[in-house]
Amino acid sequence: MIETRTLSLAEIEDLSFRALVAAGTSEENARPLAVATAATEADGVASHGLAYIPIYCEHVQCGKVDGLAQPVLAQPRPGVVTVDAATGFAHSAIEAGFDALIPAARAQGIAALAIRNSYNCGVLGYHTYRLAQAGLVGLGFTNAPASIAPSGGAKPVVGTNPFSIAAPGTDGQPALLIDQSASTIAKSEVMKHAREGRPIPVGWALDEEGNPTTDPNVGLKGSMAPSGGYKGVGIALLTEVLAAALTGATLGIHASPFSGTVGGPPKTGQFFIAIDANATANDAFSTGIVDLVEAIRSQEGAHLPGDGRRAKRLAAKSDGVAVNVATLNKIEALLT
Amino acid sequence: MIETRTLSLAEIEDLSFRALVAAGTSEENARPLAVATAATEADGVASHGLAYIPIYCEHVQCGKVDGLAQPVLAQPRPGVVTVDAATGFAHSAIEAGFDALIPAARAQGIAALAIRNSYNCGVLGYHTYRLAQAGLVGLGFTNAPASIAPSGGAKPVVGTNPFSIAAPGTDGQPALLIDQSASTIAKSEVMKHAREGRPIPVGWALDEEGNPTTDPNVGLKGSMAPSGGYKGVGIALLTEVLAAALTGATLGIHASPFSGTVGGPPKTGQFFIAIDANATANDAFSTGIVDLVEAIRSQEGAHLPGDGRRAKRLAAKSDGVAVNVATLNKIEALLT
């Protein structure tokens, strides 16, 4: 039984903010990360919420991320915004980038945001969600240190590289939000099994020769299994081309680890595309999305990607979130 | 042993062109489809090459596609081109659209092409290939009649919906070309097994209750299995949102079949995004792509998506393509 305490979203944001600032993060950089942490807890993705705050603080202190970084923004073409995150947090780079991306997408019909010299952006769907809240179709891509091997090979060349799409709805929430990685399972699950000394199911990870393994430690030295075989590799490559090559960020094969304190800043990238459906769809977008969503919701037992997070998000607004007390104690220790 | 005859690419294009025109297609509409047919044979994708010409001709004659259609182009915003294909061939709509999309992408840094009232676009990677030849990163999405069920459901709501990405290379060929559908296997493979009375492997298709089946006829009445389970559904939904909802095209749940002669025009859609890497990547794009490709090619046994097609394409230029004589006879019969 895990002991929990219920916090409001404002309390979660405030606690995160104070811990990040205490660790040496500027207020400008701490705020968007604290807001995202509260939203991530609201969505029920506890693995990427408050549990990450002690890691972020440690990374500011060891120099894996520069808490005082000032993102540098440029708009080299009417439809393209670039941000050099200057080895700071991805969240402040994205915050600055979206302020320019959203009006550009409305004016041009479509616009892109390319971020380099960045860091782990947390839950990717949080960011595309914000584009949908602005009334735009949001696509997001983020790269990571290599952990998936190419088809026919055994040495990792791409990360578990998620993509996300969020489509605006008519009720203030996205009509649909997809956020999925290219691997069968999240790498953090394999790490958890390794810590707990438990075997992993066949199909999660491969050894250094590319053979299936049930030993999580062997899998962590080998590679993560791509979802659906070569098609998962295709998704990871799509994301690597957009989030790394197309942003000028560090490829997964060269990036330092997101976890631990060694190797300096990972300098990975994020790529976002925002599209104004009013420009592309001749006013038919909402009807189409509602029709598609209804065809899924009307089937007994069927569900849309993002439905789980959506239900938790709506409940958390009024009820707050039950947070692991051990995590809270760890964060409060950082404040004293 | 299948009897073949070797034709040059010019001969394949000419034969396709004459058959399409003889069936009642305008020269303007026949040319881009004939060029694509030759390129598809060059890539070794015989299933979508000359073998499709008799079907296209039949579809012109039964009214599933309007051979005389005139695509209507608009550019409602600087970065968005829309084309109403007017129930004509997708290829002429894409041809017209690319003529506006390519300069828009260079000027804006990113641009989109939304096509509605369209038809089956053949091999999607052929079109993104052309964007890469123009020096742009090309993304493509196309929807199809519903054949994949949502997670937890059993009734199809999305098609096998491929996406494609092509990245420009330094040697005149794309550095990388991905073109993959959302299902474990192409639906045409299940149809082929049904015609030949052979069972299909478990994992290709599901029955009307969503259970695995080895009977291809049961699978065709049920649904196609998504690649990687719910993640394959996510890819199909990504594509449906972009190629159908965002273009104002007909959703897969409402589209008439691509095969056979009943149901009238499918009126499906295509969505393309073209990105100028010079705008987004601060001159680092080529270095990144070369580095990524090399990390894959240098591994023994590893291969890149598109490598097979690339090798065949280069050989076909000088050697021509060995074409099934039965297919040639069928097409020549249409010309007399």
PDB file of N, CA and C in Angstrom, chain B residues 47-99:
ATOM      1  N   SER B  47       2.767  -4.835 -57.973  1.00  0.00           N
ATOM      2  CA  SER B  47       1.354  -4.896 -57.585  1.00  0.00           C
ATOM      3  C   SER B  47       0.630  -3.583 -57.851  1.00  0.00           C
ATOM      4  N   HIS B  48       1.365  -2.453 -57.830  1.00  0.00           N
ATOM      5  CA  HIS B  48       0.745  -1.144 -58.031  1.00  0.00           C
ATOM      6  C   HIS B  48       1.174  -0.484 -59.337  1.00  0.00           C
ATOM      7  N   GLY B  49       1.809  -1.269 -60.237  1.00  0.00           N
ATOM      8  CA  GLY B  49       2.275  -0.710 -61.491  1.00  0.00           C
ATOM      9  C   GLY B  49       1.298  -0.999 -62.620  1.00  0.00           C
ATOM     10  N   LEU B  50       1.802  -1.613 -63.707  1.00  0.00           N
ATOM     11  CA  LEU B  50       0.969  -1.906 -64.880  1.00  0.00           C
ATOM     12  C   LEU B  50      -0.262  -2.738 -64.528  1.00  0.00           C
ATOM     13  N   ALA B  51      -0.157  -3.571 -63.485  1.00  0.00           N
ATOM     14  CA  ALA B  51      -1.288  -4.423 -63.100  1.00  0.00           C
ATOM     15  C   ALA B  51      -2.525  -3.595 -62.760  1.00  0.00           C
ATOM     16  N   TYR B  52      -2.298  -2.333 -62.390  1.00  0.00           N
ATOM     17  CA  TYR B  52      -3.426  -1.471 -62.031  1.00  0.00           C
ATOM     18  C   TYR B  52      -4.060  -0.784 -63.244  1.00  0.00           C
ATOM     19  N   ILE B  53      -3.369  -0.756 -64.381  1.00  0.00           N
ATOM     20  CA  ILE B  53      -3.887  -0.014 -65.543  1.00  0.00           C
ATOM     21  C   ILE B  53      -5.276  -0.521 -65.984  1.00  0.00           C
ATOM     22  N   PRO B  54      -5.484  -1.856 -66.109  1.00  0.00           N
ATOM     23  CA  PRO B  54      -6.834  -2.312 -66.487  1.00  0.00           C
ATOM     24  C   PRO B  54      -7.901  -1.906 -65.460  1.00  0.00           C
ATOM     25  N   ILE B  55      -7.515  -1.861 -64.155  1.00  0.00           N
ATOM     26  CA  ILE B  55      -8.472  -1.443 -63.115  1.00  0.00           C
ATOM     27  C   ILE B  55      -8.799   0.042 -63.277  1.00  0.00           C
ATOM     28  N   TYR B  56      -7.763   0.872 -63.465  1.00  0.00           N
ATOM     29  CA  TYR B  56      -7.999   2.313 -63.686  1.00  0.00           C
ATOM     30  C   TYR B  56      -8.942   2.512 -64.874  1.00  0.00           C
ATOM     31  N   CYS B  57      -8.688   1.777 -65.973  1.00  0.00           N
ATOM     32  CA  CYS B  57      -9.516   1.936 -67.179  1.00  0.00           C
ATOM     33  C   CYS B  57     -10.968   1.543 -66.884  1.00  0.00           C
ATOM     34  N   GLU B  58     -11.130   0.433 -66.164  1.00  0.00           N
ATOM     35  CA  GLU B  58     -12.478  -0.015 -65.794  1.00  0.00           C
ATOM     36  C   GLU B  58     -13.167   1.039 -64.914  1.00  0.00           C
ATOM     37  N   HIS B  59     -12.403   1.651 -64.003  1.00  0.00           N
ATOM     38  CA  HIS B  59     -12.969   2.651 -63.092  1.00  0.00           C
ATOM     39  C   HIS B  59     -13.352   3.937 -63.818  1.00  0.00           C
ATOM     40  N   VAL B  60     -12.629   4.276 -64.884  1.00  0.00           N
ATOM     41  CA  VAL B  60     -13.023   5.431 -65.702  1.00  0.00           C
ATOM     42  C   VAL B  60     -14.356   5.116 -66.387  1.00  0.00           C
ATOM     43  N   GLN B  61     -14.451   3.872 -66.883  1.00  0.00           N
ATOM     44  CA  GLN B  61     -15.650   3.514 -67.654  1.00  0.00           C
ATOM     45  C   GLN B  61     -16.888   3.339 -66.776  1.00  0.00           C
ATOM     46  N   CYS B  62     -16.718   2.897 -65.512  1.00  0.00           N
ATOM     47  CA  CYS B  62     -17.888   2.711 -64.634  1.00  0.00           C
ATOM     48  C   CYS B  62     -18.205   3.965 -63.828  1.00  0.00           C
ATOM     49  N   GLY B  63     -17.337   4.983 -63.913  1.00  0.00           N
ATOM     50  CA  GLY B  63     -17.616   6.234 -63.208  1.00  0.00           C
ATOM     51  C   GLY B  63     -17.084   6.301 -61.788  1.00  0.00           C
ATOM     52  N   LYS B  64     -16.266   5.310 -61.374  1.00  0.00           N
ATOM     53  CA  LYS B  64     -15.660   5.394 -60.035  1.00  0.00           C
ATOM     54  C   LYS B  64     -14.634   6.519 -59.989  1.00  0.00           C
ATOM     55  N   VAL B  65     -14.107   6.830 -61.168  1.00  0.00           N
ATOM     56  CA  VAL B  65     -13.209   7.983 -61.271  1.00  0.00           C
ATOM     57  C   VAL B  65     -13.567   8.717 -62.562  1.00  0.00           C
ATOM     58  N   ASP B  66     -13.497  10.053 -62.519  1.00  0.00           N
ATOM     59  CA  ASP B  66     -13.841  10.864 -63.690  1.00  0.00           C
ATOM     60  C   ASP B  66     -12.562  11.156 -64.477  1.00  0.00           C
ATOM     61  N   GLY B  67     -12.403  10.482 -65.620  1.00  0.00           N
ATOM     62  CA  GLY B  67     -11.180  10.628 -66.419  1.00  0.00           C
ATOM     63  C   GLY B  67     -11.005  12.027 -66.983  1.00  0.00           C
ATOM     64  N   LEU B  68     -12.104  12.781 -67.055  1.00  0.00           N
ATOM     65  CA  LEU B  68     -12.032  14.131 -67.632  1.00  0.00           C
ATOM     66  C   LEU B  68     -12.032  15.235 -66.575  1.00  0.00           C
ATOM     67  N   ALA B  69     -11.935  14.836 -65.291  1.00  0.00           N
ATOM     68  CA  ALA B  69     -12.024  15.822 -64.193  1.00  0.00           C
ATOM     69  C   ALA B  69     -10.959  16.906 -64.330  1.00  0.00           C
ATOM     70  N   GLN B  70     -11.309  18.106 -63.881  1.00  0.00           N
ATOM     71  CA  GLN B  70     -10.333  19.189 -63.829  1.00  0.00           C
ATOM     72  C   GLN B  70     -10.150  19.607 -62.381  1.00  0.00           C
ATOM     73  N   PRO B  71      -8.996  19.290 -61.781  1.00  0.00           N
ATOM     74  CA  PRO B  71      -8.766  19.627 -60.373  1.00  0.00           C
ATOM     75  C   PRO B  71      -8.866  21.136 -60.155  1.00  0.00           C
ATOM     76  N   VAL B  72      -9.468  21.536 -59.016  1.00  0.00           N
ATOM     77  CA  VAL B  72      -9.626  22.964 -58.709  1.00  0.00           C
ATOM     78  C   VAL B  72      -8.687  23.331 -57.564  1.00  0.00           C
ATOM     79  N   LEU B  73      -7.739  24.210 -57.851  1.00  0.00           N
ATOM     80  CA  LEU B  73      -6.704  24.568 -56.883  1.00  0.00           C
ATOM     81  C   LEU B  73      -6.994  25.908 -56.232  1.00  0.00           C
ATOM     82  N   ALA B  74      -6.678  26.021 -54.934  1.00  0.00           N
ATOM     83  CA  ALA B  74      -6.774  27.307 -54.236  1.00  0.00           C
ATOM     84  C   ALA B  74      -5.600  27.428 -53.274  1.00  0.00           C
ATOM     85  N   GLN B  75      -5.274  28.656 -52.901  1.00  0.00           N
ATOM     86  CA  GLN B  75      -4.221  28.860 -51.904  1.00  0.00           C
ATOM     87  C   GLN B  75      -4.749  29.844 -50.863  1.00  0.00           C
ATOM     88  N   PRO B  76      -5.590  29.331 -49.915  1.00  0.00           N
ATOM     89  CA  PRO B  76      -6.291  30.214 -48.979  1.00  0.00           C
ATOM     90  C   PRO B  76      -5.359  30.960 -48.019  1.00  0.00           C
ATOM     91  N   ARG B  77      -4.183  30.417 -47.750  1.00  0.00           N
ATOM     92  CA  ARG B  77      -3.165  31.085 -46.915  1.00  0.00           C
ATOM     93  C   ARG B  77      -1.815  30.880 -47.607  1.00  0.00           C
ATOM     94  N   PRO B  78      -0.811  31.694 -47.260  1.00  0.00           N
ATOM     95  CA  PRO B  78       0.487  31.563 -47.939  1.00  0.00           C
ATOM     96  C   PRO B  78       1.083  30.159 -47.850  1.00  0.00           C
ATOM     97  N   GLY B  79       0.815  29.426 -46.755  1.00  0.00           N
ATOM     98  CA  GLY B  79       1.423  28.106 -46.573  1.00  0.00           C
ATOM     99  C   GLY B  79       0.492  26.943 -46.869  1.00  0.00           C
ATOM    100  N   VAL B  80      -0.702  27.208 -47.360  1.00  0.00           N
ATOM    101  CA  VAL B  80      -1.665  26.120 -47.595  1.00  0.00           C
ATOM    102  C   VAL B  80      -2.201  26.140 -49.019  1.00  0.00           C
ATOM    103  N   VAL B  81      -2.050  24.985 -49.688  1.00  0.00           N
ATOM    104  CA  VAL B  81      -2.634  24.778 -51.013  1.00  0.00           C
ATOM    105  C   VAL B  81      -3.721  23.724 -50.860  1.00  0.00           C
ATOM    106  N   THR B  82      -4.901  23.964 -51.414  1.00  0.00           N
ATOM    107  CA  THR B  82      -5.946  22.936 -51.409  1.00  0.00           C
ATOM    108  C   THR B  82      -6.289  22.582 -52.853  1.00  0.00           C
ATOM    109  N   VAL B  83      -6.616  21.311 -53.055  1.00  0.00           N
ATOM    110  CA  VAL B  83      -7.065  20.881 -54.380  1.00  0.00           C
ATOM    111  C   VAL B  83      -8.317  20.034 -54.231  1.00  0.00           C
ATOM    112  N   ASP B  84      -9.379  20.443 -54.912  1.00  0.00           N
ATOM    113  CA  ASP B  84     -10.563  19.602 -55.046  1.00  0.00           C
ATOM    114  C   ASP B  84     -10.333  18.752 -56.295  1.00  0.00           C
ATOM    115  N   ALA B  85     -10.127  17.433 -56.081  1.00  0.00           N
ATOM    116  CA  ALA B  85      -9.790  16.555 -57.217  1.00  0.00           C
ATOM    117  C   ALA B  85     -11.002  16.300 -58.099  1.00  0.00           C
ATOM    118  N   ALA B  86     -12.176  16.755 -57.679  1.00  0.00           N
ATOM    119  CA  ALA B  86     -13.398  16.659 -58.489  1.00  0.00           C
ATOM    120  C   ALA B  86     -13.685  15.220 -58.932  1.00  0.00           C
ATOM    121  N   THR B  87     -13.434  14.271 -58.052  1.00  0.00           N
ATOM    122  CA  THR B  87     -13.583  12.821 -58.277  1.00  0.00           C
ATOM    123  C   THR B  87     -12.726  12.295 -59.435  1.00  0.00           C
ATOM    124  N   GLY B  88     -11.686  13.037 -59.775  1.00  0.00           N
ATOM    125  CA  GLY B  88     -10.738  12.551 -60.788  1.00  0.00           C
ATOM    126  C   GLY B  88      -9.591  11.779 -60.153  1.00  0.00           C
ATOM    127  N   PHE B  89      -8.591  11.449 -60.955  1.00  0.00           N
ATOM    128  CA  PHE B  89      -7.417  10.729 -60.456  1.00  0.00           C
ATOM    129  C   PHE B  89      -6.639  11.583 -59.455  1.00  0.00           C
ATOM    130  N   ALA B  90      -6.127  10.927 -58.396  1.00  0.00           N
ATOM    131  CA  ALA B  90      -5.318  11.628 -57.392  1.00  0.00           C
ATOM    132  C   ALA B  90      -4.052  12.206 -58.017  1.00  0.00           C
ATOM    133  N   HIS B  91      -3.509  11.488 -59.012  1.00  0.00           N
ATOM    134  CA  HIS B  91      -2.210  11.888 -59.558  1.00  0.00           C
ATOM    135  C   HIS B  91      -2.231  13.273 -60.206  1.00  0.00           C
ATOM    136  N   SER B  92      -3.303  13.601 -60.941  1.00  0.00           N
ATOM    137  CA  SER B  92      -3.343  14.937 -61.557  1.00  0.00           C
ATOM    138  C   SER B  92      -3.579  16.004 -60.493  1.00  0.00           C
ATOM    139  N   ALA B  93      -4.354  15.667 -59.437  1.00  0.00           N
ATOM    140  CA  ALA B  93      -4.579  16.623 -58.351  1.00  0.00           C
ATOM    141  C   ALA B  93      -3.266  16.908 -57.626  1.00  0.00           C
ATOM    142  N   ILE B  94      -2.485  15.852 -57.390  1.00  0.00           N
ATOM    143  CA  ILE B  94      -1.195  16.002 -56.703  1.00  0.00           C
ATOM    144  C   ILE B  94      -0.216  16.783 -57.591  1.00  0.00           C
ATOM    145  N   GLU B  95      -0.211  16.463 -58.891  1.00  0.00           N
ATOM    146  CA  GLU B  95       0.653  17.175 -59.854  1.00  0.00           C
ATOM    147  C   GLU B  95       0.385  18.686 -59.796  1.00  0.00           C
ATOM    148  N   ALA B  96      -0.896  19.037 -59.891  1.00  0.00           N
ATOM    149  CA  ALA B  96      -1.261  20.461 -59.837  1.00  0.00           C
ATOM    150  C   ALA B  96      -0.885  21.051 -58.478  1.00  0.00           C
ATOM    151  N   GLY B  97      -1.159  20.291 -57.411  1.00  0.00           N
ATOM    152  CA  GLY B  97      -0.885  20.773 -56.054  1.00  0.00           C
ATOM    153  C   GLY B  97       0.602  20.999 -55.807  1.00  0.00           C
ATOM    154  N   PHE B  98       1.447  20.057 -56.259  1.00  0.00           N
ATOM    155  CA  PHE B  98       2.895  20.183 -56.034  1.00  0.00           C
ATOM    156  C   PHE B  98       3.468  21.418 -56.734  1.00  0.00           C
ATOM    157  N   ASP B  99       2.907  21.763 -57.895  1.00  0.00           N
ATOM    158  CA  ASP B  99       3.404  22.945 -58.610  1.00  0.00           C
ATOM    159  C   ASP B  99       3.261  24.211 -57.756  1.00  0.00           C
TER     160      ASP B  99
END
